[in-house]
Every structure is written in C-alpha cells, then in structure tokens.
Coordinates of C-alpha atoms and ligand atoms in Angstrom, one line a residue:
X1 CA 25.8 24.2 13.2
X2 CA 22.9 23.4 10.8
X3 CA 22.5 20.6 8.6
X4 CA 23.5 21.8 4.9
X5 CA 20.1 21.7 2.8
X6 CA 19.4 17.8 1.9
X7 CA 19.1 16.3 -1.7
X8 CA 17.2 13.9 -3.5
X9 CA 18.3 12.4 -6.3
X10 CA 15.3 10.5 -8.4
X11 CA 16.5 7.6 -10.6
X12 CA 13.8 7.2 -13.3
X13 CA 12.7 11.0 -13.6
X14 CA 11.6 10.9 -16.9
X15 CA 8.8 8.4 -15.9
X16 CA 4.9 7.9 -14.9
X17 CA 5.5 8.0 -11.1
X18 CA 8.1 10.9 -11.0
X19 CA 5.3 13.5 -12.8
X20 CA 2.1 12.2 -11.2
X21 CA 3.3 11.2 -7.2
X22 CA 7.2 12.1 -6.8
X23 CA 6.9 15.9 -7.8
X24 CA 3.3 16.8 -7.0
X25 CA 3.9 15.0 -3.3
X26 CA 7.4 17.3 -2.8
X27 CA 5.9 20.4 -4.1
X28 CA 3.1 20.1 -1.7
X29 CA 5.4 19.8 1.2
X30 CA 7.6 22.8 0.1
X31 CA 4.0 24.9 0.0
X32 CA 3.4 23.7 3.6
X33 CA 7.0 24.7 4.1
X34 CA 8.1 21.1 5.4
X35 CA 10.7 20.6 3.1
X36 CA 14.0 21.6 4.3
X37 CA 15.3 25.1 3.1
X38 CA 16.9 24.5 0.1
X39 CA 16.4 21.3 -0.7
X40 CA 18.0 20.1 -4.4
X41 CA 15.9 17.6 -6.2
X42 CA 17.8 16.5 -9.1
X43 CA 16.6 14.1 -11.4
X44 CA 18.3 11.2 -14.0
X45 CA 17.7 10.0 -16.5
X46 CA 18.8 9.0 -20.0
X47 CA 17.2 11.6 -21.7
X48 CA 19.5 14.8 -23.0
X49 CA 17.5 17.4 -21.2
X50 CA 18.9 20.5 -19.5
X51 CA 17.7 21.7 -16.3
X52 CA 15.2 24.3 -18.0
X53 CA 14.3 21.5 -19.7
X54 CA 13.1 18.9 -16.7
X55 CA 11.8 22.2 -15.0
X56 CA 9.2 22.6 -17.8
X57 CA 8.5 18.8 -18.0
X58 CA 7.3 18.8 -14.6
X59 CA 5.4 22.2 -14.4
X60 CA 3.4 20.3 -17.4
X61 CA 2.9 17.7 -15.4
X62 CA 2.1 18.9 -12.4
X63 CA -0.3 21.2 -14.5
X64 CA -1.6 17.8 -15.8
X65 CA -1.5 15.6 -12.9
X66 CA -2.2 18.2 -9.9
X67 CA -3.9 21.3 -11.4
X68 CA -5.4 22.5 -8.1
X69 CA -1.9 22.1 -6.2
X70 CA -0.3 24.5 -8.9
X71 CA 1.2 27.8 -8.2
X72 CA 3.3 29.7 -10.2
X73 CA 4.9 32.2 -8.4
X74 CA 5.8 29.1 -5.2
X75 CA 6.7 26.6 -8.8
X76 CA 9.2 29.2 -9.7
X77 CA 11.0 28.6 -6.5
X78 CA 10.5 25.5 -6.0
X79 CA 11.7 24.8 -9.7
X80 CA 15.3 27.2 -9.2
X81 CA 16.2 23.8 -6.8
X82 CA 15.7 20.8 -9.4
X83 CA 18.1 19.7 -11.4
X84 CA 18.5 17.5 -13.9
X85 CA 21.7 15.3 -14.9
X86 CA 21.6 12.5 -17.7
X87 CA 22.6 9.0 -17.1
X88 CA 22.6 5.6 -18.0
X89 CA 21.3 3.2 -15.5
X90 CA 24.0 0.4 -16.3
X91 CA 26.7 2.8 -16.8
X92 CA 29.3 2.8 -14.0
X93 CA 31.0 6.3 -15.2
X94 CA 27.5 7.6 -15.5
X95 CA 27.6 7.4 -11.3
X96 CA 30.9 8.9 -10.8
X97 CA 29.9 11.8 -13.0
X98 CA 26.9 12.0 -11.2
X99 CA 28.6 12.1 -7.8
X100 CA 30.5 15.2 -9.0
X101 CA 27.8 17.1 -10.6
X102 CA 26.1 16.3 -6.8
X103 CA 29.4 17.8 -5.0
X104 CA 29.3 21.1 -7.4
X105 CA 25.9 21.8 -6.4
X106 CA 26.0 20.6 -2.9
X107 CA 27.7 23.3 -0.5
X108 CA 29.0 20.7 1.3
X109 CA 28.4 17.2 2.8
X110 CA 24.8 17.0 3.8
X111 CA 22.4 14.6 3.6
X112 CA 21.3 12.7 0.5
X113 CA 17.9 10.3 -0.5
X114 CA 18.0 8.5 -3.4
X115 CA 14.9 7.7 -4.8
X116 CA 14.5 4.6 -7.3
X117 CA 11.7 5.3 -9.4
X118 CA 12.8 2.8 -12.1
X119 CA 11.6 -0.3 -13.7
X120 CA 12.5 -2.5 -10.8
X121 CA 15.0 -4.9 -12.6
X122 CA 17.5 -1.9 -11.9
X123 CA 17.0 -1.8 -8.2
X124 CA 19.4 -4.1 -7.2
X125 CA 22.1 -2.8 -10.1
X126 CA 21.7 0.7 -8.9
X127 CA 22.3 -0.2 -5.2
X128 CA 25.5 -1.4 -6.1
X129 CA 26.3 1.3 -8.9
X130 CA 25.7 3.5 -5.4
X131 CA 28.0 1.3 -3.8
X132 CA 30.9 1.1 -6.3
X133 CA 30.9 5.2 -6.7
X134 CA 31.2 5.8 -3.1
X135 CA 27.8 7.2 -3.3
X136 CA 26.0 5.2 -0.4
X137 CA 28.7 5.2 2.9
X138 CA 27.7 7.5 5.7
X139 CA 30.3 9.8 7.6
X140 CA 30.6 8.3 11.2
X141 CA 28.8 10.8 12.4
X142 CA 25.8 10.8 10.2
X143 CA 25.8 14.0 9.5
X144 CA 25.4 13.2 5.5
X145 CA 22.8 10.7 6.1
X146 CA 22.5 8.7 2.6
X147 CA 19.3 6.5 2.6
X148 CA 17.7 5.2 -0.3
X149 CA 13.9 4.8 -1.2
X150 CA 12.9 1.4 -3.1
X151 CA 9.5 1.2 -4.8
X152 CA 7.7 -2.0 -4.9
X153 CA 7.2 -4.6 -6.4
X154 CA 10.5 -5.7 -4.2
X155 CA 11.2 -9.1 -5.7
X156 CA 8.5 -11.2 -7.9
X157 CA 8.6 -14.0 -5.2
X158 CA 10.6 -14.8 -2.0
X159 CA 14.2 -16.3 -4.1
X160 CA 14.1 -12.6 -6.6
X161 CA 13.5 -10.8 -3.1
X162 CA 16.4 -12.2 -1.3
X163 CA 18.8 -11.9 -3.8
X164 CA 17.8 -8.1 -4.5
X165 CA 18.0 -7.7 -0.5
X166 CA 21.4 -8.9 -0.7
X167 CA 22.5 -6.8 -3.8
X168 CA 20.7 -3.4 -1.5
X169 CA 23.5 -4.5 1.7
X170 CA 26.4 -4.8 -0.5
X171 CA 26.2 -1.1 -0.5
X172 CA 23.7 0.4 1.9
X173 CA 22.9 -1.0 5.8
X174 CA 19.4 -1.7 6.3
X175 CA 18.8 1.5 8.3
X176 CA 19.5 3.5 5.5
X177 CA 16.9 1.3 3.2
X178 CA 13.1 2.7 3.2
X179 CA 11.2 0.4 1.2
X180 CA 8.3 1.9 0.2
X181 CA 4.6 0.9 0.4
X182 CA 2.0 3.6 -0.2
X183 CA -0.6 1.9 1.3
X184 CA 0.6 2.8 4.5
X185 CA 1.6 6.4 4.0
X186 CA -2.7 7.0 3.6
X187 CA -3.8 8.4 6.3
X188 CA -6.5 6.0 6.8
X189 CA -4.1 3.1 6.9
X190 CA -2.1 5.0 9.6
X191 CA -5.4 6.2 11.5
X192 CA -5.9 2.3 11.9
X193 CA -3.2 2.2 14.7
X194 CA -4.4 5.4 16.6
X195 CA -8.3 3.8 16.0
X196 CA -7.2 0.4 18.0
X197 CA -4.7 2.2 20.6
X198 CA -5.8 5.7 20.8
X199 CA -9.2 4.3 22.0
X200 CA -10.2 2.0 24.9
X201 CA -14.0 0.7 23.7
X202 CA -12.9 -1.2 20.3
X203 CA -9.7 -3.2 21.6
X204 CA -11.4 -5.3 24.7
X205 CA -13.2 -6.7 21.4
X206 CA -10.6 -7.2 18.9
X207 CA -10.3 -10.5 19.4
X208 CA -11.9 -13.9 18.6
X209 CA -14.1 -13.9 21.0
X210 CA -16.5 -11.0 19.5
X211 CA -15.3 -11.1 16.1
X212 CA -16.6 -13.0 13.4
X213 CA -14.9 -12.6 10.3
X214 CA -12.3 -9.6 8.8
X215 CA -12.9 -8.5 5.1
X216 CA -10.5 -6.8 3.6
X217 CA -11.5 -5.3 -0.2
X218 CA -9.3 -3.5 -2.0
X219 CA -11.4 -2.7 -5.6
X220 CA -10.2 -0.8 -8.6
X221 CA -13.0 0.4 -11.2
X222 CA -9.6 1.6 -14.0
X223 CA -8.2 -1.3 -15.8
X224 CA -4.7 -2.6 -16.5
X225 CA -4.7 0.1 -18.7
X226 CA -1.2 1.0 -20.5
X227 CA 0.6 -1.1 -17.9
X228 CA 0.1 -4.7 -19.5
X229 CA 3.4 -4.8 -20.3
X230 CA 4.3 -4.7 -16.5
X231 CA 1.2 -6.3 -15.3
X232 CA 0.7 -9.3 -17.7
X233 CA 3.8 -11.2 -15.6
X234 CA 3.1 -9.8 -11.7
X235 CA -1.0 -10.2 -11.6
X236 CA -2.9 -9.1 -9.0
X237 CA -1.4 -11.9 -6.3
X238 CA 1.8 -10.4 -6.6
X239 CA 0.9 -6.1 -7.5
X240 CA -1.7 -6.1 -4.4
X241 CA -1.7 -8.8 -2.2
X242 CA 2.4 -9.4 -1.2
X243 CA 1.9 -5.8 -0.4
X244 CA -0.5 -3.1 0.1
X245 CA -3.4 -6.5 1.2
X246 CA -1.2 -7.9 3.9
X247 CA 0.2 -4.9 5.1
X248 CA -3.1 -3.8 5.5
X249 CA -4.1 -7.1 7.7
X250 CA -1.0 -6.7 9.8
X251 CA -2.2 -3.2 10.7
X252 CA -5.7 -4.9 12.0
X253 CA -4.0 -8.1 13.5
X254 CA -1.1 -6.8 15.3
X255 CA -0.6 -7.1 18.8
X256 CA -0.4 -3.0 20.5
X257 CA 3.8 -2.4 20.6
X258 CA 4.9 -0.8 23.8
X259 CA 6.3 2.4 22.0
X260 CA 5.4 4.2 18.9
X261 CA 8.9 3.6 17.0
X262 CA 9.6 2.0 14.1
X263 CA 11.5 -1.3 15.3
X264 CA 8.2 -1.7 17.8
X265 CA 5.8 -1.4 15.3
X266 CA 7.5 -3.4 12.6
X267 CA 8.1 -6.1 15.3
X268 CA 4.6 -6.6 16.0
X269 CA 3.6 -6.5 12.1
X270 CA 6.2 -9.4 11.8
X271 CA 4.9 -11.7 14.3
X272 CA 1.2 -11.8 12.5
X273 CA 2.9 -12.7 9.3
X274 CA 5.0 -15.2 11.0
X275 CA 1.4 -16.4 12.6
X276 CA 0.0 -16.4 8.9
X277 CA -1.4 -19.8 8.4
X278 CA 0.4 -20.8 4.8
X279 CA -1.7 -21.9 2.1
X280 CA 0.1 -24.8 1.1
X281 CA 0.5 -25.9 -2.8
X282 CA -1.8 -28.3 -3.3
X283 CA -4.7 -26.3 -1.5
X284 CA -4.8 -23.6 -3.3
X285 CA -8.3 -24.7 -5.3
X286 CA -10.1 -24.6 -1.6
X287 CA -8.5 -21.3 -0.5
X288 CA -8.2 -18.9 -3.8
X289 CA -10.5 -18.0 -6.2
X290 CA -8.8 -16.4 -9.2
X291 CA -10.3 -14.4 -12.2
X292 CA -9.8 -12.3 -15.0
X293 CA -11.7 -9.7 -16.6
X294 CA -13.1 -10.5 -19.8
X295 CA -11.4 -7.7 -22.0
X296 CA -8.0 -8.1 -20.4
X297 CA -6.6 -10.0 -23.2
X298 CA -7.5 -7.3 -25.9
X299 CA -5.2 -5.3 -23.7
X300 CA -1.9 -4.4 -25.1
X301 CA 1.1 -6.0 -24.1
X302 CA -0.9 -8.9 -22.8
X303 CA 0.2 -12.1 -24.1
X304 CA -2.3 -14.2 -26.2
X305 CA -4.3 -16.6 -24.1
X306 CA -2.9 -15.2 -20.6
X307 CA -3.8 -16.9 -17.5
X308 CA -2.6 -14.1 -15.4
X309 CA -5.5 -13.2 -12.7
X310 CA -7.1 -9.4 -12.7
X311 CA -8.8 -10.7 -9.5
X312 CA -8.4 -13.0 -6.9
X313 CA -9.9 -13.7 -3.5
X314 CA -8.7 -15.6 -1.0
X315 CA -9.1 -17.0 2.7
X316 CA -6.3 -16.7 5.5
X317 CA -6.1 -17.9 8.8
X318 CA -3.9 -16.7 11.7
X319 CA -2.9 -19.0 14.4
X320 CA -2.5 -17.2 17.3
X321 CA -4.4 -16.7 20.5
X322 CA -6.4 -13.6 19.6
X323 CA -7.5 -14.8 16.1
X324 CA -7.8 -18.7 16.2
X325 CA -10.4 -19.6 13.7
X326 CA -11.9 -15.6 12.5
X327 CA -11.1 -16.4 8.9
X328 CA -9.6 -13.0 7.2
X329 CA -11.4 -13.4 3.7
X330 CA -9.0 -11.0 1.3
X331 CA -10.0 -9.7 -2.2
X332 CA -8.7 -7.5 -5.0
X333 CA -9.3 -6.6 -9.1
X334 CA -9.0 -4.4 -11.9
X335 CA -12.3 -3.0 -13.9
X336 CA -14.8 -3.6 -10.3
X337 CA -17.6 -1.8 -10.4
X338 CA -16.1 0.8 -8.6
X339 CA -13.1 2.2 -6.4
X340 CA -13.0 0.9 -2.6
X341 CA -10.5 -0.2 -0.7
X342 CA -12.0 -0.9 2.8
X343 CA -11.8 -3.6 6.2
X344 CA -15.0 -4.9 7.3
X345 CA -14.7 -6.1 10.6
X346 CA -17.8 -8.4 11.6
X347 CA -18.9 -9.2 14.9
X348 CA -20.8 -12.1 16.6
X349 CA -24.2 -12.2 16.4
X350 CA -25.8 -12.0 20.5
X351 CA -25.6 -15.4 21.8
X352 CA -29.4 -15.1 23.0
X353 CA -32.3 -13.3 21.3
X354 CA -34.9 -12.7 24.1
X355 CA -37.2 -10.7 21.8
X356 CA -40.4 -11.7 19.7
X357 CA -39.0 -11.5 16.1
X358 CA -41.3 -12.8 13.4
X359 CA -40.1 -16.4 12.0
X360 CA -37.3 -16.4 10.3
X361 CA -36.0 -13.0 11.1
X362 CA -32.6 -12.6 13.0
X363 CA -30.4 -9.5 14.4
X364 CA -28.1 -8.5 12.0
X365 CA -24.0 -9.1 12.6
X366 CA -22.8 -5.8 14.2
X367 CA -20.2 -4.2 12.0
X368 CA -17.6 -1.8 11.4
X369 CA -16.7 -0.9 7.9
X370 CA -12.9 1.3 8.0
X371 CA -13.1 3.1 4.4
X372 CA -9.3 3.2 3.3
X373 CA -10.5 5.3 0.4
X374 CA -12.4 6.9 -1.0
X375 CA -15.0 8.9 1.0
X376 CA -12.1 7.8 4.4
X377 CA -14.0 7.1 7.5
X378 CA -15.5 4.5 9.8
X379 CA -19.0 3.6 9.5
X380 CA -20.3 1.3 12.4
X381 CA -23.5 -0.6 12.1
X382 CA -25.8 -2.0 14.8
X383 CA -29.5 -2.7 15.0
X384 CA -32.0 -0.2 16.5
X385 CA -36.0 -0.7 17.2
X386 CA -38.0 0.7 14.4
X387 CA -40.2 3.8 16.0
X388 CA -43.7 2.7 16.2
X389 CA -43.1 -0.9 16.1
X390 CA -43.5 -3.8 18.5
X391 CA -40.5 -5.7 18.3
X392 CA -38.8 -4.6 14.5
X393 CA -35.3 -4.0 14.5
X394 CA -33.5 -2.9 11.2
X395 CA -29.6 -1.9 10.8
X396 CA -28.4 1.6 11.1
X397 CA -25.3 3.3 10.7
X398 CA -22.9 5.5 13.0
X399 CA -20.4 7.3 10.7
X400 CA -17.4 9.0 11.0
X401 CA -16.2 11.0 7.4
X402 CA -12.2 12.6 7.4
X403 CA -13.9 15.3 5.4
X404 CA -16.7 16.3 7.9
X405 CA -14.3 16.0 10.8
X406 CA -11.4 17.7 9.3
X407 CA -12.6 20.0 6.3
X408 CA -12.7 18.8 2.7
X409 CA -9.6 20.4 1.7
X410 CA -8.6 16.3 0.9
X411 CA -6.0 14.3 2.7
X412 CA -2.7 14.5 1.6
X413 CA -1.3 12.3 -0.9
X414 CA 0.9 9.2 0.8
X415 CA 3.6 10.2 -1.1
X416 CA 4.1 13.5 1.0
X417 CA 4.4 12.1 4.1
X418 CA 6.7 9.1 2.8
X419 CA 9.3 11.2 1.3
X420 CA 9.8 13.4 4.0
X421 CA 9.6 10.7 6.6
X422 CA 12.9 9.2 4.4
X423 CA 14.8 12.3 4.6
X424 CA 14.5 12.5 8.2
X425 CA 15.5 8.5 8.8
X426 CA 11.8 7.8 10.7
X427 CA 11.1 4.3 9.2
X428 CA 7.8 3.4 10.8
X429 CA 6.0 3.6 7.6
X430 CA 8.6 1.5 5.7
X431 CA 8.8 -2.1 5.1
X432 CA 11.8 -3.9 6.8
X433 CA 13.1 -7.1 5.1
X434 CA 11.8 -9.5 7.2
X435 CA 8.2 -8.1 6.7
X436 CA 9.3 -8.7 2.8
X437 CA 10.5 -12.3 3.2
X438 CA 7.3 -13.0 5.4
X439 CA 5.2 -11.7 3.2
X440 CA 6.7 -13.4 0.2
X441 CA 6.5 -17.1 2.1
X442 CA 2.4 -16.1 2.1
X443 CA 2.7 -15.5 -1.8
X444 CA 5.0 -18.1 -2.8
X445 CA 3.1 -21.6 -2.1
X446 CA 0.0 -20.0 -3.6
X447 CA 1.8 -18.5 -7.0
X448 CA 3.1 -22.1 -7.1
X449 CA -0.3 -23.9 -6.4
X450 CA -1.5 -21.8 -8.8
X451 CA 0.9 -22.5 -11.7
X452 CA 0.3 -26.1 -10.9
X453 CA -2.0 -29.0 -11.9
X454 CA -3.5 -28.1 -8.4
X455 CA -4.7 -24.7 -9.5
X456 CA -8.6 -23.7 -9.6
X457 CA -9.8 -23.3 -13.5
X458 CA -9.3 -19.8 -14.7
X459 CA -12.4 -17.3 -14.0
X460 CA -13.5 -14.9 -15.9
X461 CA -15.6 -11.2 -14.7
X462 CA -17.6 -8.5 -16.7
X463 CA -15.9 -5.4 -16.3
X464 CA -17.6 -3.0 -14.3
X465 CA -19.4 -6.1 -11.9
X466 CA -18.1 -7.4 -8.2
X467 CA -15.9 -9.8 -9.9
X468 CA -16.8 -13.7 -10.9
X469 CA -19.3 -15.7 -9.4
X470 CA -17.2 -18.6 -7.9
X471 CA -15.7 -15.7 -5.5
X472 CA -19.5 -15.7 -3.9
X473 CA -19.8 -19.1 -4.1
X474 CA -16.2 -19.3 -1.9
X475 CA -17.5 -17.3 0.8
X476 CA -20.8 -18.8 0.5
X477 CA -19.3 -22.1 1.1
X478 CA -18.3 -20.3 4.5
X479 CA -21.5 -19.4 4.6
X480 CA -21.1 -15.7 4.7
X481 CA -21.1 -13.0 2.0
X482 CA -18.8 -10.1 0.9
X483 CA -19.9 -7.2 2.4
X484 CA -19.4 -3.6 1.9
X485 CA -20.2 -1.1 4.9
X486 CA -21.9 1.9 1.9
X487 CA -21.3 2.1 -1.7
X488 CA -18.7 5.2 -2.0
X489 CA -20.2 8.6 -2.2
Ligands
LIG1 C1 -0.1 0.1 -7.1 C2 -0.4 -1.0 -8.1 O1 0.8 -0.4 -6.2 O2 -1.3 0.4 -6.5 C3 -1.5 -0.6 -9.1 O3 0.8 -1.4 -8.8 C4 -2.7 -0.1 -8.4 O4 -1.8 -1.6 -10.0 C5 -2.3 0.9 -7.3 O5 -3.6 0.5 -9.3 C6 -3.5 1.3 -6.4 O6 -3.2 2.4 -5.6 P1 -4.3 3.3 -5.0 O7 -3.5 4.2 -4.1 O8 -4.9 4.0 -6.2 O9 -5.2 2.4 -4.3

C-alpha cells in the first residue's frame, strides 16, 4: 500500500523566510512534480487568516519574491493543498488544536515535517510543545515518519546549543532532527564532494604537500539591512562563520568516506572540526581581525556605539596529517564591494625554476578558485609561455561555468533540495549535533577573546570596499594576500 500524501506544517508562516525561500522552493518542486502527490502545506501562525487568505499572501509573494517561477494555472493547484491554522507559539492548547485540525485534513496517518521558521528563541519551546501534544512519536513502523526541520542560528554559543539540543530530544530522536544549513543544499557546495571524489587528478594533491594556503571568502555587497534587530547581538562570527564558513572548510578538508550516506559523510566532517586547531582566548588579537562598516550604527535596531563586527577574518589551522601547517585564512562581511562566496585553493610554487626569468620575476602560485556563487564554477589558473617571447610566462585561466555546462536556466534554490530531502529522511545535507557542538567549541574561545581585554581594537570599512585595511595587513603578516580567482560576471 502507498504512503498517504505527506504534510508540512511551517511554524512561522507569516514571516520573511516562509514567502521568499519556504514557498517559492516547494512550488518549484511541485512544478518539477517531485513533491509527493497531494502534499498538505499548512501554515501557523498568530495571524487570524483563513485559508483563502494565506493562499493570496503567498501568490503575492511568490509574485514578489519569484516572478519568473510563477504560474497561475500550476499556483491554483498547488494553492487547493495549503492550509492555514492560527496559533500561538507558547500556547499549549494552541498544539492540541492543531493536531486535530492536522487529523481532519489528513486521510490518515502519514508522514509529517515540521518546519520551524520562527525567531529561534521558540525552537526549543516548540520541540517540546510537539512533544507534550503527541505530535512528534513515530508509529513503530515508521510509516508516519515525523521529522522536524530547525533553521539556524542553532544556539548563540556552545552552552544555548546544548541546552536547545536537549530541549529538541525530550520530544524528537535525533534521526528525526534535520538541522538546516543552506549553504550546503547549493549545488556548488555539494559539487565540492563529487569535484574531490568523482575525480582522480585533484586529490593526489589535496594535501600539504602541494598546497599552500586555502581561502575561503564568503562576501555580501547588501547590508544588515532591516535585520539589526537580529543582527546587532549574533554578528558575523556567529550568522556566517559557526555555520555556513566552517561547513564549507569541512567540505574541502574532509578525509573521502567509504560510502555516500549520511552517517559516513557527517563522520568525516566531524573529525576536521575535531582536528580544528582552537583559537584560544587570549590569542584572539593575532588570529582575528574584526570590523565594522562605517554606516552600521545608523542602522536601525542597532544599539548606540555597537561593537558588534560586520566583518571578520580570521586564520585556522588543522592538525592532522594532510593539512599540518596550510593555514585556512577565512573571511566574511556585510556592504563588500560585491557578492562572492568562493574557496581559493593555492598551490606551491615549483621547487626549481630552470628558466631565464628577468630579475625579480617569479612563476605565479598555481590556483584553483571554486565559485560557490555567483557566476558557480571552477576557474584553475597556471602559467603559460607568452607567444613570441623568449622566456615570459604570464597566468591564465581554465574555467569551468554551471551555466555553460548545464544551460542558464539557473541552479535551483537550496531550499528545494533541503525540503524534499527532509521529507524523505536523507540527512546527508543536514547538520548532526556533534558537528553543532564542534563547531561552537571553534566559535566560543574566540567570541570570548573577543569580548575580553584581549580583543583586537574595533575596525572600521567603507561600504562598498574589500573590508578594513588591518585584514590585509593580517595576511600580509603571513606574507600572502587575499585573493580572488575573477571578479563575478
Ligand atoms: C544567512 C545569514 O544565513 O545567510 C544572512 O543569516 C546572510 O545574514 C545569508 O545574508 C547569506 O546567504 P546567501 O545564500 O545569500 O549567501
């Protein structure tokens, strides 16, 4: 017999990420016809809407937020399976009349994802709202799966993360728990894993021996925007780095897993944050560089003489036998002169130059730039002979565009693939706890250094520029430079 059609339920559907991710990313999938048939979305919040109601909400949004994904005549079918049901987050009845309104709609037990769009102090009471209303235990035989989605930030430091992992068991086991990261549902971010072990001529090199130094840039050009109110206490360390940053550097550290599954892969990611050298406390002022962008505290929401940093940069280590001494020199901000979130992975210069180069002049450091977004590719970069010369050399690029290779109809949004992935209990692209608690004992000793007498002075960045000046004079210290494989196109 087949599954009764699934449903998701949306906690926070009146907000930001529901219009412009949660409904474009499910819409999609139901055009591609990857959602299952007669899926219910249903969403809840406090406001008194009716079903109609939430319906039109979200065809204006998805009119505003994903114009060229619009169809009517598919929106009209897709829109006779949402729902909407008004609750109170802190409201305990709220749940149990939830439940029912699920069972009256429901034609039977089948499986359930709830998705907690919310501010994130209501993650942890939610779980155990769940919990209480007999909304989270699975029938024996799973065959009403009820996992839960969690959006980041998970915690605000490694204590907050804890306890909210320990409010998510009292109701739900951690196989049911999917919390999210959208950095890795980008297809670039994935493509990272099929690039190293899809491949046989980069991996022989992947290693300290060849390779110099890892970059990782993750550069916003848009501002903190309306989000001060959220942003003024997390600060880049803890909205970008504790996350998307390091999950990125476990995806180029990580050691190949035997099997493509989720424990395998998340295994591997855990052992390179576990090989993390810490920054400890009172080091912070030699390893971190933090900034803020000169407007920030006109912003908002933003509380008079902030210190919180729009901008950091920062120098990692990991001690184990394939990177011992390649630094892993990591950087983020808001207002950067543009949008580019890329690796840079540099390689050794040769060890002997037989050729006649004029004084002074020496071969470039081979490298190969992985374009997260935008423009998603791989540019590699090596020195040829200038034509018609004796012994000239000058860089040149081999480059690899998603668009060229696979049409420019666009990748899909991350959300698409992360939602459905949840419904169907594949957790590869999820973060498992103990990725969260080792990422977190990365953060922690540097939020604390840098709350402390220890801390480097507070820098301050034009919008629009590269970011402050002491985060070249960091890596020139090194002496090497931020690079960037081609400006965006
Ligand atoms: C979010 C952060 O997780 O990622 C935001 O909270 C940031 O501050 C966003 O703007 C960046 O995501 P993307 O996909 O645009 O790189």
């Amino acid at each position: 017999m087949s599954d009764p059609s699934p449903t998701i339920v949306i906690f926070g559907a009146s907000g930001d990420l529901t219009q412009r991710k949660l409904i474009p990313a499910l819409f999609n999938q139901f055009k591609k016809g990857r959602l299952p048939t007669g899926a219910r979305i249903v969403g809840y919040a406090r406001r008194p809407w009716s079903h109609d109601e939430f319906r039109a909400t979200l065809s204006e949004a998805m009119n505003k937020f994903a114009p060229k994904a619009f169809d009517v005549a598919l929106w009209d079918k897709f829109a006779a399976n949402v729902y909407y049901h008004k609750g109170d987050l802190s409201a305990a009845e709220d749940f149990v009349a939830l439940e029912a309104f699920l069972k009256s709609i429901e034609g039977g037990p089948g499986h359930r994802l709830y998705y907690l769009a919310t501010a994130p102090e209501y993650y942890g009471e939610i779980c155990m709202a769940l919990g209480a209303a007999g909304m989270a235990a699975e029938a024996e035989r799973a065959t009403a799966r009820r996992n839960i989605i969690i959006e980041k930030p998970f915690g605000t430091d490694g204590a907050t993360a804890d306890t909210l992992n320990q409010q998510v068991h009292t109701a739900f086991r951690e196989k049911q728990v999917y919390r999210i990261d959208h950095y890795l549902g980008k297809e670039t971010a994935q493509n990272l894993l099929f690039f190293r072990f899809a491949n046989t001529i980069f991996e022989p090199l992947w290693n300290r021996n060849y390779i110099y130094s890892v970059q990782i840039t993750v550069a916003e050009d848009v501002d903190v925007g309306h989000r001060a109110g959220y942003y003024d206490h997390a600060g880049v360390l803890r909205d970008m780095f504790q996350n998307h940053i390091l999950q990125l550097l476990t995806l180029v550290a990580m050691e190949p897993p035997a099997l493509f599954n989720a424990d395998a892969i998340r295994n591997e990611k855990v052992k390179v944050l576990q090989a993390v050298r810490p920054i400890a406390a009172d080091t912070v002022a030699q390893n971190v560089v933090r900034a803020q962008y000169r407007k920030y505290r006109d912003a908002e929401g933003v509380a008079p003489g902030s210190e919180t940093p729009t901008y950091a940069a920062l120098r990692f280590y990991i001690d184990n036998w394939r990177w011992q001494g390649v630094p892993f020199y990591l950087r983020s901000g808001k207002a950067l002169a543009t949008k580019l979130s890329e690796i840079i992975i540099q390689f050794r210069r040769p060890p002997h130059v037989m050729f006649n180069f004029p004084a002074g002049h020496r071969p470039t450091s081979n490298m190969l730039a992985i374009r997260i977004q935008p423009d998603e590719g791989i540019h590699l970069r090596f020195d040829a002979k200038v034509p018609d010369t004796a012994q000239e050399t000058r860089p040149v690029d081999m480059e690899f565009h998603f668009r060229d290779s696979f049409g420019d109809g666009g990748l899909p949004d991350a959300y698409e693939r992360l939602i459905l992935d949840a419904l169907n209990s594949e957790a590869s692209l999820f973060t498992r706890s103990d990725e969260i608690e080792g990422a977190w004992k990365l953060m922690d000793p540097i939020l604390q250094g840098l709350a402390s007498p220890h801390a480097p002075p507070l820098a301050f960045y034009e919008s629009g520029t590269w970011g402050p000046a002491e985060a070249d004079a960091f890596i020139a210290r090194d002496s090497r430079q931020w690079l960037v494989g081609s400006m965006p196109k």
